[in-house]
Amino acid sequence: MRKKFYLFALISIIAFNGVVFTGSSSAYICGDANSDGTLNVSDAVYIVNHVFIGGPAPVPYCCDVCPPTVTDYDGNVYETVLIGNQCWMKENLKVTHYRNGDPIPNVTDDAEWPYLTTGAYCNYLNDEFWVSYIGRLYNWHAVVDARGIAPVGWHVPTDEEWKQLEMYLGMSPTDADAEGWRGTDEGGKLKESETLSWNSPNTGATNESGFTALAAGWRYASFFGLGETARFWTTTEAVRNIAWERLLSYNSAQIRRTHPNDGHGLSLRCVRDITKYSNREDYICGDANSDGALNVSDAVFIVNHVFIGGPAPNSGCCVDCPPTVIDYDGNVYETVVIGDQCWMKENLKVTHYRNGDAIPNVTDWYDWFASTSGAYCNYGNYEGNSDVYGRLYNWYAVDDSRGLAPEGWHVPSDAEWKQLEIYLGMSQAGADDINWRGWGVGGKLKEAGTEHWTTPNEGATNESGFTALPGGVRIQYFESMFHAAEFWTSSLYDFNNYPWYRGLSAVSAAVDRLWEPKHSGLSVRCIKDQ
């Protein structure tokens, strides 16, 4: 009887199938089961058809948003393509600066090029004419330079990521692990299908993947292979200073996996950083009511939203949150999705602003107390404390226009802290109040146990994954390590122009909201730009 009811509902829904309620977007719309870019009755039909009639399931990678374009430091815009669950550039890189703005040297001398020990690029035949179509060639030192050659949120792929691409296109795992020419027609699926950049016969070229590989040639002591080969670096060393590459040829539909030395000049394609989207392990595509399952209740939820004005699906089902983020100094921080915010789950420890300028390390107590410009310190002036607890910063460093947070991240505002607290159960009135508020919310933010917090570490569950650590504070002198964590916000309180902060304590499960003088040294957590 129940099945008949839902089949009747399906027929009724189909009658209204043209109704569209939510406009299209480049990001995944939560509940969009058929991935057509809108939330409408057709999604309900799709779900019912899948649940009761065995129709196709929603695509498994709906949250792997692949923006249509990506822009590098120089302003070059590249089209992208989603292949499996990887988002690739479909054009060769042509950037001339590292991510931090430092120029990459353009080395034109053939005798010098093979023996370089630092990053460099060149244009094919040292002629700028070729760049707009086939990009530039880079040595491997530029590929692995810590300053980063790919746009923010992207990277040069590893050997494993190339294997993932090849196996998605049909290559067996055994072939993917092999060296030399491997597979059957996977290279053809990657190559531009015409002979604009490829010499005839361009064997097996279909560009079925949309990757659009171009025969850009390569460089060693001279230039070779224009029209004949496409060669791409990976970031993975085969042996010391010899990295894996991928090679495509005009007379083969296979893919060659080999390892030239680091003095070669090859093309680069970049792949988007893997992201995580939910504090559930995986978002189930089409799960409109966010109950962790795909069933007919999702169809009912969508119809209720579209026709009756019921609640919309949670907009935070696909929060874009890379699993790690790297600061200017190369420190790597794990991240966590809390609600629809992406937070660092470690305290900041960077010693340079985003543009590369050094942040002064002020050790003298009086100089710290009297400071009116950005500075950092290590608790107790002991460098070893920074490994676990991060560093302490005055608010002048937080507010410096050169940027304290990594690219694409920022120090959270008071309002963003309130959003976090309300998501964890604090009332709006509590969030707007001052001093200690929201009993239990602080416990959800603190690392559980007493490895770093002193006993009793009241109410600590770390339910949120935020993993707050007691890095202490510095006003004039150092105090409260192991007992307290205080975090700057980027917002000012009106009273005496003091900034807001958040505090956690070993003897409380609440969260303190108050203000501190700007010269105070507090911990910093960063949040990803939306």
PDB file of C-alpha atoms in Angstrom, residues 200-370:
ATOM      1  CA  SER A 200      49.376  13.839 -38.012  1.00  0.00           C
ATOM      2  CA  PRO A 201      48.222  11.136 -37.358  1.00  0.00           C
ATOM      3  CA  ASN A 202      47.549  12.132 -33.694  1.00  0.00           C
ATOM      4  CA  THR A 203      46.835   8.469 -33.034  1.00  0.00           C
ATOM      5  CA  GLY A 204      43.668   7.662 -31.096  1.00  0.00           C
ATOM      6  CA  ALA A 205      42.972  11.273 -30.122  1.00  0.00           C
ATOM      7  CA  THR A 206      39.359  11.769 -29.001  1.00  0.00           C
ATOM      8  CA  ASN A 207      39.732  14.208 -26.073  1.00  0.00           C
ATOM      9  CA  GLU A 208      36.878  12.265 -24.515  1.00  0.00           C
ATOM     10  CA  SER A 209      38.014  13.456 -21.073  1.00  0.00           C
ATOM     11  CA  GLY A 210      38.045  17.152 -21.989  1.00  0.00           C
ATOM     12  CA  PHE A 211      41.667  17.415 -20.760  1.00  0.00           C
ATOM     13  CA  THR A 212      42.761  18.860 -24.141  1.00  0.00           C
ATOM     14  CA  ALA A 213      46.471  17.997 -23.951  1.00  0.00           C
ATOM     15  CA  LEU A 214      48.585  20.045 -26.380  1.00  0.00           C
ATOM     16  CA  ALA A 215      51.845  19.032 -28.084  1.00  0.00           C
ATOM     17  CA  ALA A 216      53.910  21.788 -26.460  1.00  0.00           C
ATOM     18  CA  GLY A 217      57.270  20.025 -26.744  1.00  0.00           C
ATOM     19  CA  TRP A 218      60.038  20.213 -24.156  1.00  0.00           C
ATOM     20  CA  ARG A 219      63.491  21.599 -23.423  1.00  0.00           C
ATOM     21  CA  TYR A 220      66.832  20.300 -22.271  1.00  0.00           C
ATOM     22  CA  ALA A 221      70.008  21.590 -23.953  1.00  0.00           C
ATOM     23  CA  SER A 222      67.729  22.742 -26.767  1.00  0.00           C
ATOM     24  CA  PHE A 223      64.036  22.689 -27.666  1.00  0.00           C
ATOM     25  CA  PHE A 224      62.386  19.517 -28.968  1.00  0.00           C
ATOM     26  CA  GLY A 225      59.059  17.916 -29.793  1.00  0.00           C
ATOM     27  CA  LEU A 226      56.715  20.766 -30.745  1.00  0.00           C
ATOM     28  CA  GLY A 227      53.772  19.064 -32.465  1.00  0.00           C
ATOM     29  CA  GLU A 228      54.998  15.638 -31.385  1.00  0.00           C
ATOM     30  CA  THR A 229      54.868  15.363 -27.600  1.00  0.00           C
ATOM     31  CA  ALA A 230      53.153  16.668 -24.488  1.00  0.00           C
ATOM     32  CA  ARG A 231      55.169  16.164 -21.322  1.00  0.00           C
ATOM     33  CA  PHE A 232      53.884  16.999 -17.844  1.00  0.00           C
ATOM     34  CA  TRP A 233      55.725  17.101 -14.519  1.00  0.00           C
ATOM     35  CA  THR A 234      54.437  15.468 -11.356  1.00  0.00           C
ATOM     36  CA  THR A 235      55.636  16.534  -7.899  1.00  0.00           C
ATOM     37  CA  THR A 236      56.761  12.987  -7.021  1.00  0.00           C
ATOM     38  CA  GLU A 237      60.403  11.962  -7.057  1.00  0.00           C
ATOM     39  CA  ALA A 238      61.237   8.566  -8.560  1.00  0.00           C
ATOM     40  CA  VAL A 239      64.766   8.836  -7.165  1.00  0.00           C
ATOM     41  CA  ARG A 240      66.618  11.856  -5.826  1.00  0.00           C
ATOM     42  CA  ASN A 241      66.282  14.852  -8.195  1.00  0.00           C
ATOM     43  CA  ILE A 242      64.561  12.680 -10.793  1.00  0.00           C
ATOM     44  CA  ALA A 243      60.781  13.061 -10.843  1.00  0.00           C
ATOM     45  CA  TRP A 244      57.988  11.149 -12.527  1.00  0.00           C
ATOM     46  CA  GLU A 245      56.420  12.667 -15.621  1.00  0.00           C
ATOM     47  CA  ARG A 246      53.649  11.806 -18.104  1.00  0.00           C
ATOM     48  CA  LEU A 247      54.299  11.850 -21.835  1.00  0.00           C
ATOM     49  CA  LEU A 248      51.810  11.767 -24.712  1.00  0.00           C
ATOM     50  CA  SER A 249      52.814  11.320 -28.361  1.00  0.00           C
ATOM     51  CA  TYR A 250      51.381  12.129 -31.782  1.00  0.00           C
ATOM     52  CA  ASN A 251      51.862   8.472 -32.838  1.00  0.00           C
ATOM     53  CA  SER A 252      50.478   6.658 -29.778  1.00  0.00           C
ATOM     54  CA  ALA A 253      47.206   6.472 -27.846  1.00  0.00           C
ATOM     55  CA  GLN A 254      48.996   5.253 -24.698  1.00  0.00           C
ATOM     56  CA  ILE A 255      50.592   7.220 -21.854  1.00  0.00           C
ATOM     57  CA  ARG A 256      54.261   6.981 -20.996  1.00  0.00           C
ATOM     58  CA  ARG A 257      55.354   7.114 -17.353  1.00  0.00           C
ATOM     59  CA  THR A 258      59.042   7.860 -16.980  1.00  0.00           C
ATOM     60  CA  HIS A 259      61.421  10.037 -14.961  1.00  0.00           C
ATOM     61  CA  PRO A 260      63.636  12.689 -16.593  1.00  0.00           C
ATOM     62  CA  ASN A 261      66.126  14.621 -14.503  1.00  0.00           C
ATOM     63  CA  ASP A 262      65.188  17.944 -12.969  1.00  0.00           C
ATOM     64  CA  GLY A 263      66.908  19.976 -15.689  1.00  0.00           C
ATOM     65  CA  HIS A 264      64.221  19.276 -18.262  1.00  0.00           C
ATOM     66  CA  GLY A 265      61.655  21.908 -19.145  1.00  0.00           C
ATOM     67  CA  LEU A 266      58.159  20.411 -19.272  1.00  0.00           C
ATOM     68  CA  SER A 267      54.580  21.644 -19.309  1.00  0.00           C
ATOM     69  CA  LEU A 268      52.430  21.886 -16.178  1.00  0.00           C
ATOM     70  CA  ARG A 269      48.799  21.138 -15.547  1.00  0.00           C
ATOM     71  CA  CYS A 270      47.367  21.865 -12.099  1.00  0.00           C
ATOM     72  CA  VAL A 271      44.653  20.044 -10.176  1.00  0.00           C
ATOM     73  CA  ARG A 272      42.372  21.522  -7.551  1.00  0.00           C
ATOM     74  CA  ASP A 273      43.095  20.732  -3.908  1.00  0.00           C
ATOM     75  CA  ILE A 274      40.961  17.958  -2.466  1.00  0.00           C
ATOM     76  CA  THR A 275      38.312  19.374  -0.188  1.00  0.00           C
ATOM     77  CA  LYS A 276      36.069  18.094   2.553  1.00  0.00           C
ATOM     78  CA  TYR A 277      32.570  19.392   2.821  1.00  0.00           C
ATOM     79  CA  SER A 278      30.826  18.235   5.934  1.00  0.00           C
ATOM     80  CA  ASN A 279      31.385  17.248   9.520  1.00  0.00           C
ATOM     81  CA  ARG A 280      29.744  13.995   8.418  1.00  0.00           C
ATOM     82  CA  GLU A 281      32.268  11.762   6.686  1.00  0.00           C
ATOM     83  CA  ASP A 282      30.559  12.142   3.288  1.00  0.00           C
ATOM     84  CA  TYR A 283      27.578  14.147   2.116  1.00  0.00           C
ATOM     85  CA  ILE A 284      25.054  11.929   0.344  1.00  0.00           C
ATOM     86  CA  CYS A 285      24.165  13.745  -2.845  1.00  0.00           C
ATOM     87  CA  GLY A 286      20.462  14.525  -2.978  1.00  0.00           C
ATOM     88  CA  ASP A 287      20.035  14.284   0.809  1.00  0.00           C
ATOM     89  CA  ALA A 288      17.801  17.358   0.976  1.00  0.00           C
ATOM     90  CA  ASN A 289      16.801  17.008   4.622  1.00  0.00           C
ATOM     91  CA  SER A 290      20.365  16.189   5.773  1.00  0.00           C
ATOM     92  CA  ASP A 291      19.381  13.086   7.725  1.00  0.00           C
ATOM     93  CA  GLY A 292      22.330  11.100   6.384  1.00  0.00           C
ATOM     94  CA  ALA A 293      20.270   8.925   4.037  1.00  0.00           C
ATOM     95  CA  LEU A 294      18.761   9.167   0.575  1.00  0.00           C
ATOM     96  CA  ASN A 295      15.109   8.168   0.711  1.00  0.00           C
ATOM     97  CA  VAL A 296      11.605   9.287  -0.175  1.00  0.00           C
ATOM     98  CA  SER A 297      11.551  11.743   2.735  1.00  0.00           C
ATOM     99  CA  ASP A 298      14.001  13.843   0.706  1.00  0.00           C
ATOM    100  CA  ALA A 299      11.497  13.963  -2.173  1.00  0.00           C
ATOM    101  CA  VAL A 300       8.775  15.023   0.266  1.00  0.00           C
ATOM    102  CA  PHE A 301      11.108  17.663   1.727  1.00  0.00           C
ATOM    103  CA  ILE A 302      11.796  19.122  -1.730  1.00  0.00           C
ATOM    104  CA  VAL A 303       8.106  19.179  -2.741  1.00  0.00           C
ATOM    105  CA  ASN A 304       7.218  20.803   0.581  1.00  0.00           C
ATOM    106  CA  HIS A 305       9.875  23.454  -0.019  1.00  0.00           C
ATOM    107  CA  VAL A 306       8.947  24.129  -3.651  1.00  0.00           C
ATOM    108  CA  PHE A 307       5.149  24.170  -3.361  1.00  0.00           C
ATOM    109  CA  ILE A 308       4.345  24.986   0.257  1.00  0.00           C
ATOM    110  CA  GLY A 309       7.253  27.216   1.208  1.00  0.00           C
ATOM    111  CA  GLY A 310       8.741  24.752   3.671  1.00  0.00           C
ATOM    112  CA  PRO A 311      12.342  25.026   4.829  1.00  0.00           C
ATOM    113  CA  ALA A 312      15.099  24.963   2.235  1.00  0.00           C
ATOM    114  CA  PRO A 313      17.856  22.346   2.364  1.00  0.00           C
ATOM    115  CA  ASN A 314      20.841  23.200   4.545  1.00  0.00           C
ATOM    116  CA  SER A 315      23.037  25.512   2.478  1.00  0.00           C
ATOM    117  CA  GLY A 316      26.154  24.224   4.221  1.00  0.00           C
ATOM    118  CA  CYS A 317      26.082  20.633   2.949  1.00  0.00           C
ATOM    119  CA  CYS A 318      29.042  21.287   0.653  1.00  0.00           C
ATOM    120  CA  VAL A 319      31.330  23.598   2.569  1.00  0.00           C
ATOM    121  CA  ASP A 320      34.547  24.042   0.590  1.00  0.00           C
ATOM    122  CA  CYS A 321      37.248  23.134   3.099  1.00  0.00           C
ATOM    123  CA  PRO A 322      40.686  21.823   2.107  1.00  0.00           C
ATOM    124  CA  PRO A 323      41.984  19.186   4.544  1.00  0.00           C
ATOM    125  CA  THR A 324      45.068  21.308   5.205  1.00  0.00           C
ATOM    126  CA  VAL A 325      46.240  24.879   4.669  1.00  0.00           C
ATOM    127  CA  ILE A 326      49.834  26.139   4.415  1.00  0.00           C
ATOM    128  CA  ASP A 327      51.082  29.512   5.660  1.00  0.00           C
ATOM    129  CA  TYR A 328      53.853  31.672   4.185  1.00  0.00           C
ATOM    130  CA  ASP A 329      56.538  29.877   6.217  1.00  0.00           C
ATOM    131  CA  GLY A 330      55.395  26.446   5.011  1.00  0.00           C
ATOM    132  CA  ASN A 331      53.669  25.405   8.251  1.00  0.00           C
ATOM    133  CA  VAL A 332      50.841  22.985   7.507  1.00  0.00           C
ATOM    134  CA  TYR A 333      47.619  23.172   9.547  1.00  0.00           C
ATOM    135  CA  GLU A 334      44.786  20.651   9.647  1.00  0.00           C
ATOM    136  CA  THR A 335      41.287  22.049   9.188  1.00  0.00           C
ATOM    137  CA  VAL A 336      37.778  21.231  10.337  1.00  0.00           C
ATOM    138  CA  VAL A 337      34.287  22.000   9.033  1.00  0.00           C
ATOM    139  CA  ILE A 338      31.983  23.300  11.771  1.00  0.00           C
ATOM    140  CA  GLY A 339      28.531  24.168  10.462  1.00  0.00           C
ATOM    141  CA  ASP A 340      29.246  25.928   7.198  1.00  0.00           C
ATOM    142  CA  GLN A 341      32.573  27.410   8.312  1.00  0.00           C
ATOM    143  CA  CYS A 342      36.041  26.012   7.597  1.00  0.00           C
ATOM    144  CA  TRP A 343      38.431  26.571  10.524  1.00  0.00           C
ATOM    145  CA  MET A 344      42.063  25.807  11.258  1.00  0.00           C
ATOM    146  CA  LYS A 345      42.178  23.223  14.032  1.00  0.00           C
ATOM    147  CA  GLU A 346      45.665  24.395  15.115  1.00  0.00           C
ATOM    148  CA  ASN A 347      47.000  27.703  16.446  1.00  0.00           C
ATOM    149  CA  LEU A 348      48.819  29.960  14.005  1.00  0.00           C
ATOM    150  CA  LYS A 349      52.627  29.974  14.118  1.00  0.00           C
ATOM    151  CA  VAL A 350      53.632  32.044  11.068  1.00  0.00           C
ATOM    152  CA  THR A 351      56.483  34.569  11.380  1.00  0.00           C
ATOM    153  CA  HIS A 352      55.887  36.505   8.143  1.00  0.00           C
ATOM    154  CA  TYR A 353      53.034  38.516   6.745  1.00  0.00           C
ATOM    155  CA  ARG A 354      51.399  37.216   3.566  1.00  0.00           C
ATOM    156  CA  ASN A 355      53.598  39.453   1.380  1.00  0.00           C
ATOM    157  CA  GLY A 356      56.796  38.002   2.883  1.00  0.00           C
ATOM    158  CA  ASP A 357      57.658  40.817   5.290  1.00  0.00           C
ATOM    159  CA  ALA A 358      58.955  39.524   8.627  1.00  0.00           C
ATOM    160  CA  ILE A 359      56.812  39.992  11.733  1.00  0.00           C
ATOM    161  CA  PRO A 360      59.114  41.231  14.527  1.00  0.00           C
ATOM    162  CA  ASN A 361      59.721  38.791  17.391  1.00  0.00           C
ATOM    163  CA  VAL A 362      59.629  41.000  20.491  1.00  0.00           C
ATOM    164  CA  THR A 363      61.098  39.338  23.586  1.00  0.00           C
ATOM    165  CA  ASP A 364      61.581  42.267  25.979  1.00  0.00           C
ATOM    166  CA  TRP A 365      58.634  42.740  28.329  1.00  0.00           C
ATOM    167  CA  TYR A 366      58.618  46.551  28.183  1.00  0.00           C
ATOM    168  CA  ASP A 367      58.985  46.712  24.397  1.00  0.00           C
ATOM    169  CA  TRP A 368      56.070  44.286  24.119  1.00  0.00           C
ATOM    170  CA  PHE A 369      53.893  46.288  26.509  1.00  0.00           C
ATOM    171  CA  ALA A 370      54.673  49.543  24.672  1.00  0.00           C
TER     172      ALA A 370
END
